[in-house]
Coordinates of C-alpha atoms in Angstrom, one line a residue:
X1066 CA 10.9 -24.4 -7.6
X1067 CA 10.0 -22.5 -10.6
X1068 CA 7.2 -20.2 -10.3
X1069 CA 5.2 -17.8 -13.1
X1070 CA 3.7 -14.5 -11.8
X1071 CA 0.4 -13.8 -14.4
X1072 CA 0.1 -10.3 -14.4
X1073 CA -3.7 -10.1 -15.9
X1074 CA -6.4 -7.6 -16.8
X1075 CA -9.8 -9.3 -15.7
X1076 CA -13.3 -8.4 -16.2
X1077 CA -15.3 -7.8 -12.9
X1078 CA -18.2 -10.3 -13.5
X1079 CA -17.0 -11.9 -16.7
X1080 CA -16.3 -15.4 -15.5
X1081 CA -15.5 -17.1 -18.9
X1082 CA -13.3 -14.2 -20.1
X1083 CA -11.2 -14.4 -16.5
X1084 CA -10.8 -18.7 -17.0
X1085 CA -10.1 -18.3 -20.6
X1086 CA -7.0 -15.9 -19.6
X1087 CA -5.8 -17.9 -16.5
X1088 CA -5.9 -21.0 -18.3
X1089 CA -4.1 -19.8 -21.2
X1090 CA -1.4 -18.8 -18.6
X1091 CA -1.2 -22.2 -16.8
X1092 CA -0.7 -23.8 -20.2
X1093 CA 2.2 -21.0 -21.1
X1094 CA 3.4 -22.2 -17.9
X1095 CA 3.3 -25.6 -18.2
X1096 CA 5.3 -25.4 -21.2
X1097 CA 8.2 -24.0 -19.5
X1098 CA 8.1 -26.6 -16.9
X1099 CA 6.7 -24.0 -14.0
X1100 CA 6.1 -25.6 -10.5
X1101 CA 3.6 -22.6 -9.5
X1102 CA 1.6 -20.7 -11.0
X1103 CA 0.6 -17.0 -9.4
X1104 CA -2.4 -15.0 -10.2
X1105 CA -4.0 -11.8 -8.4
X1106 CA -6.3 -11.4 -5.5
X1107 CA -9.9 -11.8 -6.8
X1108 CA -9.0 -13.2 -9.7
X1109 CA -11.7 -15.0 -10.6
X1110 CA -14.6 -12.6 -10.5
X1111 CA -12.4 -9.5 -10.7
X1112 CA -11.6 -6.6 -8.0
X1113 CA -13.7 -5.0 -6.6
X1114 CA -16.8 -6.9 -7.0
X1115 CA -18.9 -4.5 -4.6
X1116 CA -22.6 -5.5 -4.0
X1117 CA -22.2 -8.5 -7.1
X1118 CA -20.9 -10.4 -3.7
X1119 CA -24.2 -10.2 -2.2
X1120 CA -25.7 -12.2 -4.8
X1121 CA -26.0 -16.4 -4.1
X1122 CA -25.9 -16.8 -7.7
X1123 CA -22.7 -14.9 -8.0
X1124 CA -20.9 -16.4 -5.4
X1125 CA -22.2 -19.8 -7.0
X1126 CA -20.6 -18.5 -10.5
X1127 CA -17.4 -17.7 -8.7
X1128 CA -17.3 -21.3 -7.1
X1129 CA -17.7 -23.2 -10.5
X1130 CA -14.8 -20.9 -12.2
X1131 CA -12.7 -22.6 -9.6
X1132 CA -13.6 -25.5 -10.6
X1133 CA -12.9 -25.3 -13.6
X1134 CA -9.4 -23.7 -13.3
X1135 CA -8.9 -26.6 -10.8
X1136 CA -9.2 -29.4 -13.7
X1137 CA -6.1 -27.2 -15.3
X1138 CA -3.9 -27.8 -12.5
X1139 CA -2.6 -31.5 -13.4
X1140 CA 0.7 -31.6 -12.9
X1141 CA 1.1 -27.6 -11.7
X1142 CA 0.2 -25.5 -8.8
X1143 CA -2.2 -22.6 -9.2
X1144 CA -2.6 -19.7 -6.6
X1145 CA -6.2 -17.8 -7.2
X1146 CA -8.1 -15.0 -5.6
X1147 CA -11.8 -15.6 -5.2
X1148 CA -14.8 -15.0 -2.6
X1149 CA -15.4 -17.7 -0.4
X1150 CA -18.6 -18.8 1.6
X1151 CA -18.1 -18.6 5.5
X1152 CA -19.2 -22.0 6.5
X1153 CA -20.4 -20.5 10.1
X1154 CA -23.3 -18.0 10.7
X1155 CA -21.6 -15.8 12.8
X1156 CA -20.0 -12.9 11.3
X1157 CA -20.1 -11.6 7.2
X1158 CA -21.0 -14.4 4.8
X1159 CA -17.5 -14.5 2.8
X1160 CA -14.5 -14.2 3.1
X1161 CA -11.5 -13.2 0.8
X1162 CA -9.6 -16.3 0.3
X1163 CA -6.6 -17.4 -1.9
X1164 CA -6.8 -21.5 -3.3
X1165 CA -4.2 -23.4 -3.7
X1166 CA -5.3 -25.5 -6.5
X1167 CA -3.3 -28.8 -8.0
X1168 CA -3.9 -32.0 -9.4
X1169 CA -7.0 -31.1 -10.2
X1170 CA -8.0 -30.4 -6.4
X1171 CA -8.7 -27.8 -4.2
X1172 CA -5.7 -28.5 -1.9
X1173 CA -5.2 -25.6 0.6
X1174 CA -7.1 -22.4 1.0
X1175 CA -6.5 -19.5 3.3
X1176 CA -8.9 -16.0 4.0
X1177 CA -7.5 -12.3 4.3
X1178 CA -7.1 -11.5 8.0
X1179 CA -6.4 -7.3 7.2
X1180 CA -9.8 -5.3 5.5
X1181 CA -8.8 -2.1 4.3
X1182 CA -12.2 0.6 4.7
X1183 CA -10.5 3.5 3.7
X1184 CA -10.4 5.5 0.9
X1185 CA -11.7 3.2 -2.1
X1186 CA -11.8 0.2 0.0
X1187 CA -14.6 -1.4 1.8
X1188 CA -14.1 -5.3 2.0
X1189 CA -15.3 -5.5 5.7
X1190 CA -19.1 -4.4 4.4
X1191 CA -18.6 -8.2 2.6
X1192 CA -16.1 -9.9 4.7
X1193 CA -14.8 -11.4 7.5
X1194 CA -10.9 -11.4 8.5
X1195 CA -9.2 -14.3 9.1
X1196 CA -8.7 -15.5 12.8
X1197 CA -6.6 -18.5 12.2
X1198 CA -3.6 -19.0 10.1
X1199 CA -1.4 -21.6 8.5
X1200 CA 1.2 -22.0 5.6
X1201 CA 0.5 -23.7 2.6
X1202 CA 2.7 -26.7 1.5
X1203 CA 3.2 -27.4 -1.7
X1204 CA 6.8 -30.0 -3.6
X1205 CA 8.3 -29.9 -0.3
X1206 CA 8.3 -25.8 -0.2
X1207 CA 6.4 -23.9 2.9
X1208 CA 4.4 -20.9 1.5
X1209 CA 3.3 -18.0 3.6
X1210 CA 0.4 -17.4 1.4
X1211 CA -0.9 -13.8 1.9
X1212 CA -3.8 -11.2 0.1
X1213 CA -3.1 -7.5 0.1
X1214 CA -3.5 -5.8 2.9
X1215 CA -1.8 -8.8 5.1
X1216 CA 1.2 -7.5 4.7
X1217 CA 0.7 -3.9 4.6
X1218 CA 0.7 -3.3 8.8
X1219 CA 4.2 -2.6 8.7
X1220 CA 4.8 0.9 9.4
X1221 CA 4.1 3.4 12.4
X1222 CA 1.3 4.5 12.6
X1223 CA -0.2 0.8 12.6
X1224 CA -3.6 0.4 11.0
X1225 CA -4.2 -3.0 12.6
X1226 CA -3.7 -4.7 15.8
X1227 CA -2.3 -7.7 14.3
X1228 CA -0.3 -9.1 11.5
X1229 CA -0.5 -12.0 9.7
X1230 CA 3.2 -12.6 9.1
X1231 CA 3.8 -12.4 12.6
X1232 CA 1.5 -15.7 12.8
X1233 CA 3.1 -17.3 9.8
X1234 CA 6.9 -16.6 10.0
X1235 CA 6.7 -19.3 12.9
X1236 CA 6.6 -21.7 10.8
X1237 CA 9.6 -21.1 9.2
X1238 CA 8.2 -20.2 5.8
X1239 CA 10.5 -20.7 2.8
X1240 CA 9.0 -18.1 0.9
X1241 CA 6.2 -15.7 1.2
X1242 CA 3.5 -14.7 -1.8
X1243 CA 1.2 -12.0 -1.3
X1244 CA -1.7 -11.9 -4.3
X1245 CA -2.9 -8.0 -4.4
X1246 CA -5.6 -5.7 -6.2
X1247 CA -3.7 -2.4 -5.6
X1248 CA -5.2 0.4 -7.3
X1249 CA -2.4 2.6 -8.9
X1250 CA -1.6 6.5 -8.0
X1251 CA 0.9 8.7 -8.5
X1252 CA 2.0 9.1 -4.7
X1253 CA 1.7 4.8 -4.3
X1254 CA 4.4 3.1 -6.1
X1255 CA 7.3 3.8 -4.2
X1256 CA 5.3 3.1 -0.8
X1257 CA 4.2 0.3 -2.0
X1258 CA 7.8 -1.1 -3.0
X1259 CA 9.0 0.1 0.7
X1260 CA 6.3 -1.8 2.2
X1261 CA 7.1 -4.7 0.6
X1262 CA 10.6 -4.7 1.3
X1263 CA 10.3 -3.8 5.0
X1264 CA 8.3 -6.9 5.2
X1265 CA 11.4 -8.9 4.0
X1266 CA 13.8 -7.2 6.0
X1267 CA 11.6 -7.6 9.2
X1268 CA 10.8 -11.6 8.1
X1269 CA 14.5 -12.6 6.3
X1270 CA 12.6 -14.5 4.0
X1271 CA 12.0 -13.9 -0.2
X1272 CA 9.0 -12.2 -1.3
X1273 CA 7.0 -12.7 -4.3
X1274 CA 4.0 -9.9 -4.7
X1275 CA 1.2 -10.7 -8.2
X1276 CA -1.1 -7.9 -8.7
X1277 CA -3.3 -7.3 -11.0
X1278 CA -3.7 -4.5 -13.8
X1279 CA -6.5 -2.9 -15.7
X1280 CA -8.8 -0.5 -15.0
X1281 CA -12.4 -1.2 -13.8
X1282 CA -14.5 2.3 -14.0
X1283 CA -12.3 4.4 -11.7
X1284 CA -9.8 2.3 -10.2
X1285 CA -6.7 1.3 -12.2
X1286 CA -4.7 -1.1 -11.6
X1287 CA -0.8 -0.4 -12.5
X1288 CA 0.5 -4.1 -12.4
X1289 CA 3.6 -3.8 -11.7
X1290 CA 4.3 -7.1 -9.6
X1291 CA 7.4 -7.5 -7.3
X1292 CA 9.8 -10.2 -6.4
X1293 CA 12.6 -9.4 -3.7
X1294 CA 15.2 -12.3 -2.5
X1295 CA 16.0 -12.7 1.5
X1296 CA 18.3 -9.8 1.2
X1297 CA 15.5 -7.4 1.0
X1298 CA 17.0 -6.3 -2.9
X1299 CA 14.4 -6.3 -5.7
X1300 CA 15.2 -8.7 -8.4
X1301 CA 12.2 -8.3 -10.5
X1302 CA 9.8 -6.0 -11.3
X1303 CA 7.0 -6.5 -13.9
X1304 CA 5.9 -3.9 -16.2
X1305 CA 3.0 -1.2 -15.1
X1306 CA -0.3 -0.4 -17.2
X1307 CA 0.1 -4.0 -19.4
X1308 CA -0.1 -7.9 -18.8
X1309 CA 3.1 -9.8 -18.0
X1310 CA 4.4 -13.0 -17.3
X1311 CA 7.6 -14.0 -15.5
X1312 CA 9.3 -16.8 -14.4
X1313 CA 11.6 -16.9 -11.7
X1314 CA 13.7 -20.2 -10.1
X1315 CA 13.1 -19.5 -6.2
X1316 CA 16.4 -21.4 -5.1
X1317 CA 18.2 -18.7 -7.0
X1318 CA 16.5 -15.4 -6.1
X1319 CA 19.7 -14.8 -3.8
X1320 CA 21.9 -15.2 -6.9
X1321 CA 20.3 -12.9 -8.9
X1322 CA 21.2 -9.3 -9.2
X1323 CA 19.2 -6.5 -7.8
X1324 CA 17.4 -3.9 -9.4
X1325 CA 18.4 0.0 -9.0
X1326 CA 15.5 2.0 -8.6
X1327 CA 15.3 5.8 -8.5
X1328 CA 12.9 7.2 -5.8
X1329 CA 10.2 9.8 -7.4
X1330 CA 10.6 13.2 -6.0
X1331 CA 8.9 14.3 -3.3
X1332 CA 4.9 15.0 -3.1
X1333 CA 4.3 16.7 0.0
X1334 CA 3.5 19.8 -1.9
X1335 CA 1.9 19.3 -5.5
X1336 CA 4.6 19.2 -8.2
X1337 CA 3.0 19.5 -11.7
X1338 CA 5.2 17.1 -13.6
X1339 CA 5.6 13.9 -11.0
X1340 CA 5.3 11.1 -12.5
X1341 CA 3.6 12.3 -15.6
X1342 CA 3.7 9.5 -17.7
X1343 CA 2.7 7.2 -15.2
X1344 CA -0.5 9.5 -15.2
X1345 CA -0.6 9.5 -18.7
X1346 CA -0.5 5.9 -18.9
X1347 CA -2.8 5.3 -16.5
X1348 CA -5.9 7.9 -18.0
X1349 CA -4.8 5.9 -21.4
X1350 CA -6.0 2.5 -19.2
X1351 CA -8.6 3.8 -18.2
X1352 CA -10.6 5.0 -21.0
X1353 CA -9.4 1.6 -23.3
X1354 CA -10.9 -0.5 -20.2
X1355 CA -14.1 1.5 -19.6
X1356 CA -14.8 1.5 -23.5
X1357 CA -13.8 -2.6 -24.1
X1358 CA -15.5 -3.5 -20.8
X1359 CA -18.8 -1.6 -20.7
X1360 CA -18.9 -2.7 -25.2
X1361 CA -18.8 0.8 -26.1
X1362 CA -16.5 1.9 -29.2
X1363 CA -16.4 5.1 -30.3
X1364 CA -16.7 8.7 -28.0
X1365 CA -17.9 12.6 -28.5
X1366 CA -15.9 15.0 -26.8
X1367 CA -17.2 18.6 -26.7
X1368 CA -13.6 20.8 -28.3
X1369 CA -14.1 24.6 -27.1
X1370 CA -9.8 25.2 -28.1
X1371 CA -8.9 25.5 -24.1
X1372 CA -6.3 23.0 -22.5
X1373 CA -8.6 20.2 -21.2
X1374 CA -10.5 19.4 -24.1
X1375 CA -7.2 19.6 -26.0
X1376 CA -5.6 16.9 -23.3
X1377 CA -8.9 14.7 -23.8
X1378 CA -9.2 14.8 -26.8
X1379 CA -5.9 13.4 -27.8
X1380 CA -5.7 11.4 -25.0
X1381 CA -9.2 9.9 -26.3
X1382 CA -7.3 9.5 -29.8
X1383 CA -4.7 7.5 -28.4
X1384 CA -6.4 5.0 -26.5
X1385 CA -9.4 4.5 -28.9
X1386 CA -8.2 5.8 -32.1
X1387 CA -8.7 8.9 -33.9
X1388 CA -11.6 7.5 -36.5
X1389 CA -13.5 6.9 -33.1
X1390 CA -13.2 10.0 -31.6
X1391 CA -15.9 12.8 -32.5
X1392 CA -15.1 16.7 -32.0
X1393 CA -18.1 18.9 -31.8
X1394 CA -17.5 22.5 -31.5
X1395 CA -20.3 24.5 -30.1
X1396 CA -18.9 28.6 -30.7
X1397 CA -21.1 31.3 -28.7
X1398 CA -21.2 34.8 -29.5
X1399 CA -18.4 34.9 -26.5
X1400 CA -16.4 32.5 -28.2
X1401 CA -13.3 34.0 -29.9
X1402 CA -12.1 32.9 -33.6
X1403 CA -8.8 32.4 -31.8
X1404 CA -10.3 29.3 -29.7
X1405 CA -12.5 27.4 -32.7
X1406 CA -9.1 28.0 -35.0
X1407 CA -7.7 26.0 -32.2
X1408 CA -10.1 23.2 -31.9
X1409 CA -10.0 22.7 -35.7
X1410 CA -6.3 22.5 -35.6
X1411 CA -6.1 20.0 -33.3
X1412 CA -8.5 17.7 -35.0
X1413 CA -7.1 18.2 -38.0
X1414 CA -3.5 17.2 -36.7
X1415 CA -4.9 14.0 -34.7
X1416 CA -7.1 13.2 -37.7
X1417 CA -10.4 13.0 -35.5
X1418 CA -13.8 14.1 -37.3
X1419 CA -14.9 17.0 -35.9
X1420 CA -18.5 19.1 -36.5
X1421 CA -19.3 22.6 -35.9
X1422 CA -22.7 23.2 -34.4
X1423 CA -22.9 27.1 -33.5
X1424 CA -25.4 27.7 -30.4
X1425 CA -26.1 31.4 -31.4
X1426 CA -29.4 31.4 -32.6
X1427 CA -30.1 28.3 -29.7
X1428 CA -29.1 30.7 -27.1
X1429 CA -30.9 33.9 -28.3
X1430 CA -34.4 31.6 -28.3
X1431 CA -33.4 30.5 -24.6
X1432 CA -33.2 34.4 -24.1
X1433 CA -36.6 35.3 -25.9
X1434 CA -38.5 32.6 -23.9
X1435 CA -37.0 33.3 -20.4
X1436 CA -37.6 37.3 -21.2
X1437 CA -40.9 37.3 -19.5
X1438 CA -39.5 35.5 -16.5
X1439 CA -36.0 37.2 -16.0
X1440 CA -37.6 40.7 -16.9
X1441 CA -35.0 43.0 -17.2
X1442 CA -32.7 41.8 -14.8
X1443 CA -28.9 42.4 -15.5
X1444 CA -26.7 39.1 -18.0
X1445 CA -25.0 37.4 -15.1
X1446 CA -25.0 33.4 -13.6
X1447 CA -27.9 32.4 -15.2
X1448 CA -27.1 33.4 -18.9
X1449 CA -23.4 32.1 -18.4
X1450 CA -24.9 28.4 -17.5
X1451 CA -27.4 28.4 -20.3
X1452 CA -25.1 28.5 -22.8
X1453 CA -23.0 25.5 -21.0
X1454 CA -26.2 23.6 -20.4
X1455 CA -27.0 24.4 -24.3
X1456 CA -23.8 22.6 -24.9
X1457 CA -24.4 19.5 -22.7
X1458 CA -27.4 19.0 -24.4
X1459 CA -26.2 18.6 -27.7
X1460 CA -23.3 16.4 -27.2
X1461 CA -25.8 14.3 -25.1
X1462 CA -28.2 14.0 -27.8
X1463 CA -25.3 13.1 -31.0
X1464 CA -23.8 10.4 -27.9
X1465 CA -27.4 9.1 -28.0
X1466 CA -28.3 9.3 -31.5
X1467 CA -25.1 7.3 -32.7
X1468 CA -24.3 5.3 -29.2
X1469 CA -21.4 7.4 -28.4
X1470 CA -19.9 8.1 -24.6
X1471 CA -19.3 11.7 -23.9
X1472 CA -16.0 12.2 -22.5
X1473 CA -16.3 14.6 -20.3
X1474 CA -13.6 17.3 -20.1
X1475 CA -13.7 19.0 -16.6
X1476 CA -10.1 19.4 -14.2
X1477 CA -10.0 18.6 -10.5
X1478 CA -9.0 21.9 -10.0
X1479 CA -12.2 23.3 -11.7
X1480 CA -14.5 20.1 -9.7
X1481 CA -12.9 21.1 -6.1
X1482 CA -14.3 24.6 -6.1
X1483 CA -17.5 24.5 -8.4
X1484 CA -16.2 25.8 -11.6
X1485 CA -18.3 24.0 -13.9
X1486 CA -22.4 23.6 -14.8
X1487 CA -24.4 21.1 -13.2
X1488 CA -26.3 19.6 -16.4
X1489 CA -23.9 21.2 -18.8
X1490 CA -19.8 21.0 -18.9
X1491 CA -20.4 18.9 -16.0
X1492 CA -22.3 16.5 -18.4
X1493 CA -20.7 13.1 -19.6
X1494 CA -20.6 9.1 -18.8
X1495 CA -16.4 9.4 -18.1
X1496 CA -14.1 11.8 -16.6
X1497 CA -10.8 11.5 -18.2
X1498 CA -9.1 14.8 -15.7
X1499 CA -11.3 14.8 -12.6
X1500 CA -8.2 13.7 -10.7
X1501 CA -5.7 16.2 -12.5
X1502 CA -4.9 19.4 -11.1
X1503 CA -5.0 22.3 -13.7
X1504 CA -1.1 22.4 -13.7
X1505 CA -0.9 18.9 -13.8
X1506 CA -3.2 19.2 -17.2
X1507 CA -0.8 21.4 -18.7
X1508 CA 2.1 19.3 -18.0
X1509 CA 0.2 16.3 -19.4
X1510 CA -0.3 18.6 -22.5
X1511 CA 3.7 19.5 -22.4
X1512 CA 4.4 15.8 -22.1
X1513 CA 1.9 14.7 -25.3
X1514 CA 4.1 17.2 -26.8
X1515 CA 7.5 16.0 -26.4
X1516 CA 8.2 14.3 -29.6
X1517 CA 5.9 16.7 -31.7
X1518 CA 3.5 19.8 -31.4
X1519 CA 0.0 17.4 -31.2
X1520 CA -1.8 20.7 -29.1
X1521 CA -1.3 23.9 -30.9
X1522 CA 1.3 26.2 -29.0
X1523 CA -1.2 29.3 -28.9
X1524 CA -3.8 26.8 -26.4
X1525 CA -0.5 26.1 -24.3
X1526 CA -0.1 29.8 -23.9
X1527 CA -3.5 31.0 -23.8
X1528 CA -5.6 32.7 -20.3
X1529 CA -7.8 29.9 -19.4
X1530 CA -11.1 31.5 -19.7
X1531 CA -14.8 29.6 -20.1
X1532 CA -16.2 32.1 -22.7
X1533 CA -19.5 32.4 -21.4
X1534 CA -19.2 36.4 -21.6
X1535 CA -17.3 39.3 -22.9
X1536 CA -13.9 39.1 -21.9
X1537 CA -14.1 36.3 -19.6
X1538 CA -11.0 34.3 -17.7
X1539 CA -10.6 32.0 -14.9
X1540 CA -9.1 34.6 -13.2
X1541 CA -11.8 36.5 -12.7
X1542 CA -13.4 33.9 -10.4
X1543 CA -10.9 31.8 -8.9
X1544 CA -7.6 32.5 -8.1
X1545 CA -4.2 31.6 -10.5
X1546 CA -3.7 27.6 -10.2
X1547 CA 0.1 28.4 -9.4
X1548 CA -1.6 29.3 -5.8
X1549 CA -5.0 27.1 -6.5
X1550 CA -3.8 24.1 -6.9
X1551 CA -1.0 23.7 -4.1
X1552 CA -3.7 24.4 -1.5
X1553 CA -6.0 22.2 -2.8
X1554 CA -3.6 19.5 -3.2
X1555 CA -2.6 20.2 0.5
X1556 CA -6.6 20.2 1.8
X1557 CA -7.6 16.8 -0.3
X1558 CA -4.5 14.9 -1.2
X1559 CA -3.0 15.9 2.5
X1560 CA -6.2 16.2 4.6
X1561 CA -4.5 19.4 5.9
X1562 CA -6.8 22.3 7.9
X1563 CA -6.9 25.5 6.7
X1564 CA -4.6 26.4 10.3
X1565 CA -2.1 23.8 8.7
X1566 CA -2.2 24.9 5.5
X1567 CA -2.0 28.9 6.9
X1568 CA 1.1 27.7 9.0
X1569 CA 3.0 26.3 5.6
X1570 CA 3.4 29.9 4.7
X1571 CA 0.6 29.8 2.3
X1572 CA -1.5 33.3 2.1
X1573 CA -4.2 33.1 5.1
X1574 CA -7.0 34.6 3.2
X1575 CA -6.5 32.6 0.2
X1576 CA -6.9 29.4 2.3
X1577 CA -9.8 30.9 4.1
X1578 CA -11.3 31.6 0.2
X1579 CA -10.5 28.2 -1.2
X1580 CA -11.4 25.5 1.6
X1581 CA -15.1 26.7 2.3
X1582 CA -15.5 26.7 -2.0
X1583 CA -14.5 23.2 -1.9
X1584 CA -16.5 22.0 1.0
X1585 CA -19.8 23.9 -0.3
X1586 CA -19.6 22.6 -3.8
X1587 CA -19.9 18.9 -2.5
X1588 CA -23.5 18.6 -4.3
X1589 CA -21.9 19.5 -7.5
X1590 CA -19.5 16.3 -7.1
X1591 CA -22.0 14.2 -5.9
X1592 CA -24.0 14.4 -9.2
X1593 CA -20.7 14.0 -11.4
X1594 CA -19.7 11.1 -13.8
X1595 CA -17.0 8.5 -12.6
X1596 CA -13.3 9.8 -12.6
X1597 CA -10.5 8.1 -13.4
X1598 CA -7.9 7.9 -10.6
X1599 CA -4.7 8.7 -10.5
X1600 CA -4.1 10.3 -6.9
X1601 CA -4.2 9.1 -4.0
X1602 CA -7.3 11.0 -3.1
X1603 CA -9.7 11.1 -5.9
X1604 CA -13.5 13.3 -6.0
X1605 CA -16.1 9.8 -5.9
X1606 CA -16.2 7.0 -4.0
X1607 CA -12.8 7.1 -1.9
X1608 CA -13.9 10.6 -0.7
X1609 CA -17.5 10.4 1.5
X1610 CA -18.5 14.3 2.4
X1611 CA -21.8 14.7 3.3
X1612 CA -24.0 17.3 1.5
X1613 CA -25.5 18.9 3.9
X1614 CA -23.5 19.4 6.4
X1615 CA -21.3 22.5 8.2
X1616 CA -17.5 22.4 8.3

C-alpha cells in the first residue's frame, strides 16, 4: 500500500483555504498512484480551534468541508482531523475524531480517547475521550488509527489510566497512523521521536506519525512527520518549519534503511545555544504566519541600538522583508550617540527604512506638566517609565496611522522579573523574544551572524542598559543573565522550588531574590501581547498564575 503523508500549514477558521490545500494534495497523490492519503489532526478547521468549537454554525462549516473533501476521495483513501458532534447528550458535545474518507464516503471514523489539559492544551473543556475502540480497514490493510495524545501514555510517570493501543494492538493491526497537532519547542523533538518509537517497540508494528506545521498566534507547529518500520528504526523524517509531502510503500518500510539521528544536548540546565536554529526558525514561522493569517503586511519596530531590537529587527527583515519593516528611533537625553550610531547601522545594512523621532522636548513637557504634582520630589521610577511610555505611544500611533503591527521587542528574561513598562516597551500586537532567555538572545544574534556581521559587533559587546537615566545598566537592577537566566530557566521551564534550585548549588540569596520577582510581576504578564513559543514553558496561556495570590 502506498501512502502520502501531507505535511500542511492550515488556517484556523479558514475552511476554503484548508480544502483547497488538502485537495491539491489528494490530486498530487493520485498522480503517483497513492492508496492513502494522510493529513493532520484538525485538519479541517485548523488546531487549536478554542471557543470557534462552541459555535453550531462552526461545527456545521467543519461538517460540510468534509464533505467536500469526501467527493475527492474516488479511487483514494483520505485520513482527516476534524470536530465531531456527540450524537448522545451525556458528556461534552464533540469529540476529536479522525475520518476515513473514500469513494466519495464517509467510511470509518474514530474519536481521541487521551485529552491533554496541560500546558497549552485544553481539549477536555470541548471534548469527550473515546470509550470504545476499533481499527479501520481499508484494501485489505488493518489501521490502528490514532490522534495525538493516544499514543503519548508510554512513559513512567503515566498521565492516563489507559491506552488506546493497548485496545487496538488486539486486533492485530498491520500498521499504526497517529494524526498530531504538536506544537514545536526546543526541549520536544527528541521526546517526541522517543515516544514514538517506544510505542513501536512495545507494539512490533510500523508507525506512520502526520503532523501539522505553521504557526497559529503563539503556537508553532514544527512539522516534522515520522515514519518508523516494525524494527523500531526511523526511515523517514519530514522537514520542520515547511510543508512536505512523502510517499512511502508500507510492505517495504522493513527494507528501507534507517535514519541516524544525533540526540540534542542536554537541557536540564539552560544552555544558550541549543538548538538555535530550530529557534530561529521557528520565531521566523511565527511572525510570516501571524502577518499572512491575521492580513497584516508590513511592521514598526522601536530600534534603541541594544541586542533585542537588533535580533527583532532582522529577524522581522527576514521573514517579511526589509521594505516592510519600519525602524523608529526615539533618542532621550540618556541615550548615548554610541546606541542611535548603532540602530542606524543596522538598518542601513538590512536595508529597512528607519526614522528618527527624538522625545527630548516630549519628555521635558511631561516634566513641566507633572511639576505641580511630583513637587520636588527626587528623578527616580516615575521619570524612567515616562520616557518608555513616551516611546510606546509613538510607535502605537505610526502602527495606527499606516496599519502597521508593532513588534514588540522585550526578552523573557526581562518579562520573568518585571523589567519592562506596562504601557510602554511592554507595548505591541506580537512578541517575537518573550520566550528567549537574554543569553539565548545573544546567541540568536551570534547565530544571524555566522555567515556575515548583519548586528554591528559594538551591540554584541555592549552592557545591556535601558537608558532611562545617567549611566544606567541592567546590572544595576537585576542580577548578570549568566546567573539570571539558569535559575529562571530552572523555576519556569523545570518547575523547580527555590529549596531545589538552592540544593543545585546555585547561590541561596540569589534564588531567594529572583523567584519572589517573578511570581509578583504576574500582573505585568497578564497584560502583555501574545509570544511566540519556543520552550516548553512559555509566559501566556500554557502558564495560569493567578494575580493575586501569595506564594
Amino acid at each position: 500500500m502506498k501512502i502520502a503523508l501531507a505535511q500542511q500549514n492550515y488556517h484556523i477558521g479558514n475552511f476554503e483555504y484548508n480544502i483547497a490545500r488538502m485537495k491539491e494534495a489528494i490530486d498530487r497523490a493520485r498522480r503517483h498512484q497513492v492508496d492513502l492519503v494522510v493529513f493532520s489532526e484538525q485538519c479541517i478547521c485548523g488546531y487549536p480551534a478554542m471557543d470557534l468549537l462552541e459555535l453550531d454554525d462552526f461545527i456545521d462549516q467543519c461538517e460540510a468541508a468534509v464533505k467536500a473533501i469526501s467527493t475527492c476521495t474516488e479511487g483514494i483513501g483520505v485520513i482527516v482531523g476534524a470536530p465531531t458532534r456527540n450524537p448522545v447528550p451525556q458528556g461534552k458535545r464533540l469529540f476529536n475524531s479522525a475520518y476515513l474518507l473514500s469513494d466519495g464516503q464517509i467510511q470509518d471514523v474514530v474519536h481521541k480517547t487521551l485529552l491533554p489539559t496541560y500546558d497549552v492544551f485544553d481539549e477536555s473543556r470541548y471534548f469527550e475521550p473515546a470509550d470504545s475502540w476499533h481499527c479501520v480497514q481499508f484494501r485489505n490493510k488493518k489501521i490502528a488509527l490514532t490522534i495525538c495524545e493516544d499514543i503519548w501514555n508510554v512513559v513512567e510517570p503515566r498521565l492516563y489510566r489507559l491506552s488506546p493501543l493497548d485496545q487496538l494492538i488486539q486486533e492485530q493491526p498491520d500498521c499504526i497512523i497517529n494524526i498530531s497537532a504538536s506544537p514545536f519547542d526546543y526541549d520536544h523533538e527528541q521526546q517526541r521521536i522517543e515516544i514514538i518509537r517506544e510505542n513501536v517497540r512495545r507494539y512490533h508494528v510500523p508507525l506512520i506519525y502526520c503532523n501539522t506545521v505553521g504557526a497559529q498566534t503563539e503556537l508553532v507547529f514544527d512539522g516534522a512527520s515520522l515514519v518508523f518500520n516494525a524494527r523500531a528504526e526511523l526511515v523517514r523524517h519530514l522537514p520542520s518549519f515547511e510543508e512536505a509531502f512523502e510517499i512511502i510503500e508500507l510492505e517495504n518500510l522493513t527494507h528501507e534503511p534507517a535514519i541516524t539521528q544525533q540526540p540534542p544536548a542536554s537541557t536540564q540546565t539552560l544552555r544558550p545555544t541549543f538548538q538555535i536554529d530550530r529557534i530561529h526558525q521557528a520565531l521566523l514561522m511565527g511572525i510570516r504566519d501571524y502577518f499572512s493569517k491575521m492580513g497584516f503586511e508590513r511592521c514598526v519596530i522601536g530600534s534603541s541600538g541594544g541586542i533585542d531590537s537588533a535580533v527583532t529587527t532582522v529577524l522581522a527583515c527576514e521573514a517579511l522583508g526589509a521594505d516592510r519593516v519600519l525602524s523608529v528611533l526615539m533618542p532621550s537625553d540618556y541615550s548615548s550617540s554610541a546606541s542611535v550610531e548603532d540602530a542606524i547601522a543596522l538598518s542601513q545594512r538590512l536595508g529597512n527604512r528607519y526614522e528618527i523621532i527624538p522625545i527630548r522636548d516630549i519628555y521635558h513637557s511631561y516634566l513641566q506638566t507633572l511639576k505641580p504634582v511630583f513637587q520636588d520630589r527626587p528623578f527616580g521610577l516615575a521619570e524612567e517609565n515616562i520616557q518608555a511610555r513616551i516611546r510606546g505611544n509613538l510607535l502605537m500611533a505610526v502602527a495606527n496611522k499606516f496599519g502597521y503591527i508593532l513588534l514588540n521587542t522585550s526578552n523573557k528574561s526581562e518579562l520573568a522579573v518585571g523589567y519592562g513598562t506596562l504601557y510602554g516597551d511592554m507595548a505591541g500586537g506580537l512578541s517575537v523574544l518573550g520566550d528567549v532567555y537574554k543569553l539565548q538572545v545573544y546567541a540568536l544574534a551570534y547565530h544571524l551572524n555566522r555567515e556575515q556581521e548583519i548586528i554591528p559587533t559594538s551591540i554584541l559587546h555592549k552592557a545591556p542598559s535601558a537608558e532611562l537615566r545617567p549611566g544606567q545598566r541592567d546590572t544595576d537592577s537585576l542580577p548578570p543573565y549568566e546567573q539570571l537566566d539558569p535559575i529562571l530557566y530552572q523555576y519556569i521551564e523545570q518547575h523547580k522550588t527555590i529549596r531545589e534550585i538552592i540544593d543545585m548549588g546555585f547561590d541561596p540569596a540569589l534564588v531567594q531574590q529572583v523567584v519572589p520577582m517573578v511570581n509578583r510581576n504576574e500582573y505585568k504578564r497578564n497584560q502583555f501581547c501574545p509570544i511566540i513559543r519556543v520552550s516548553s514553558k512559555a509566559f501566556g496561556r500554557g502558564r495560569r498564575i493567578p494575580i493575586v495570590g501569595k506564594y
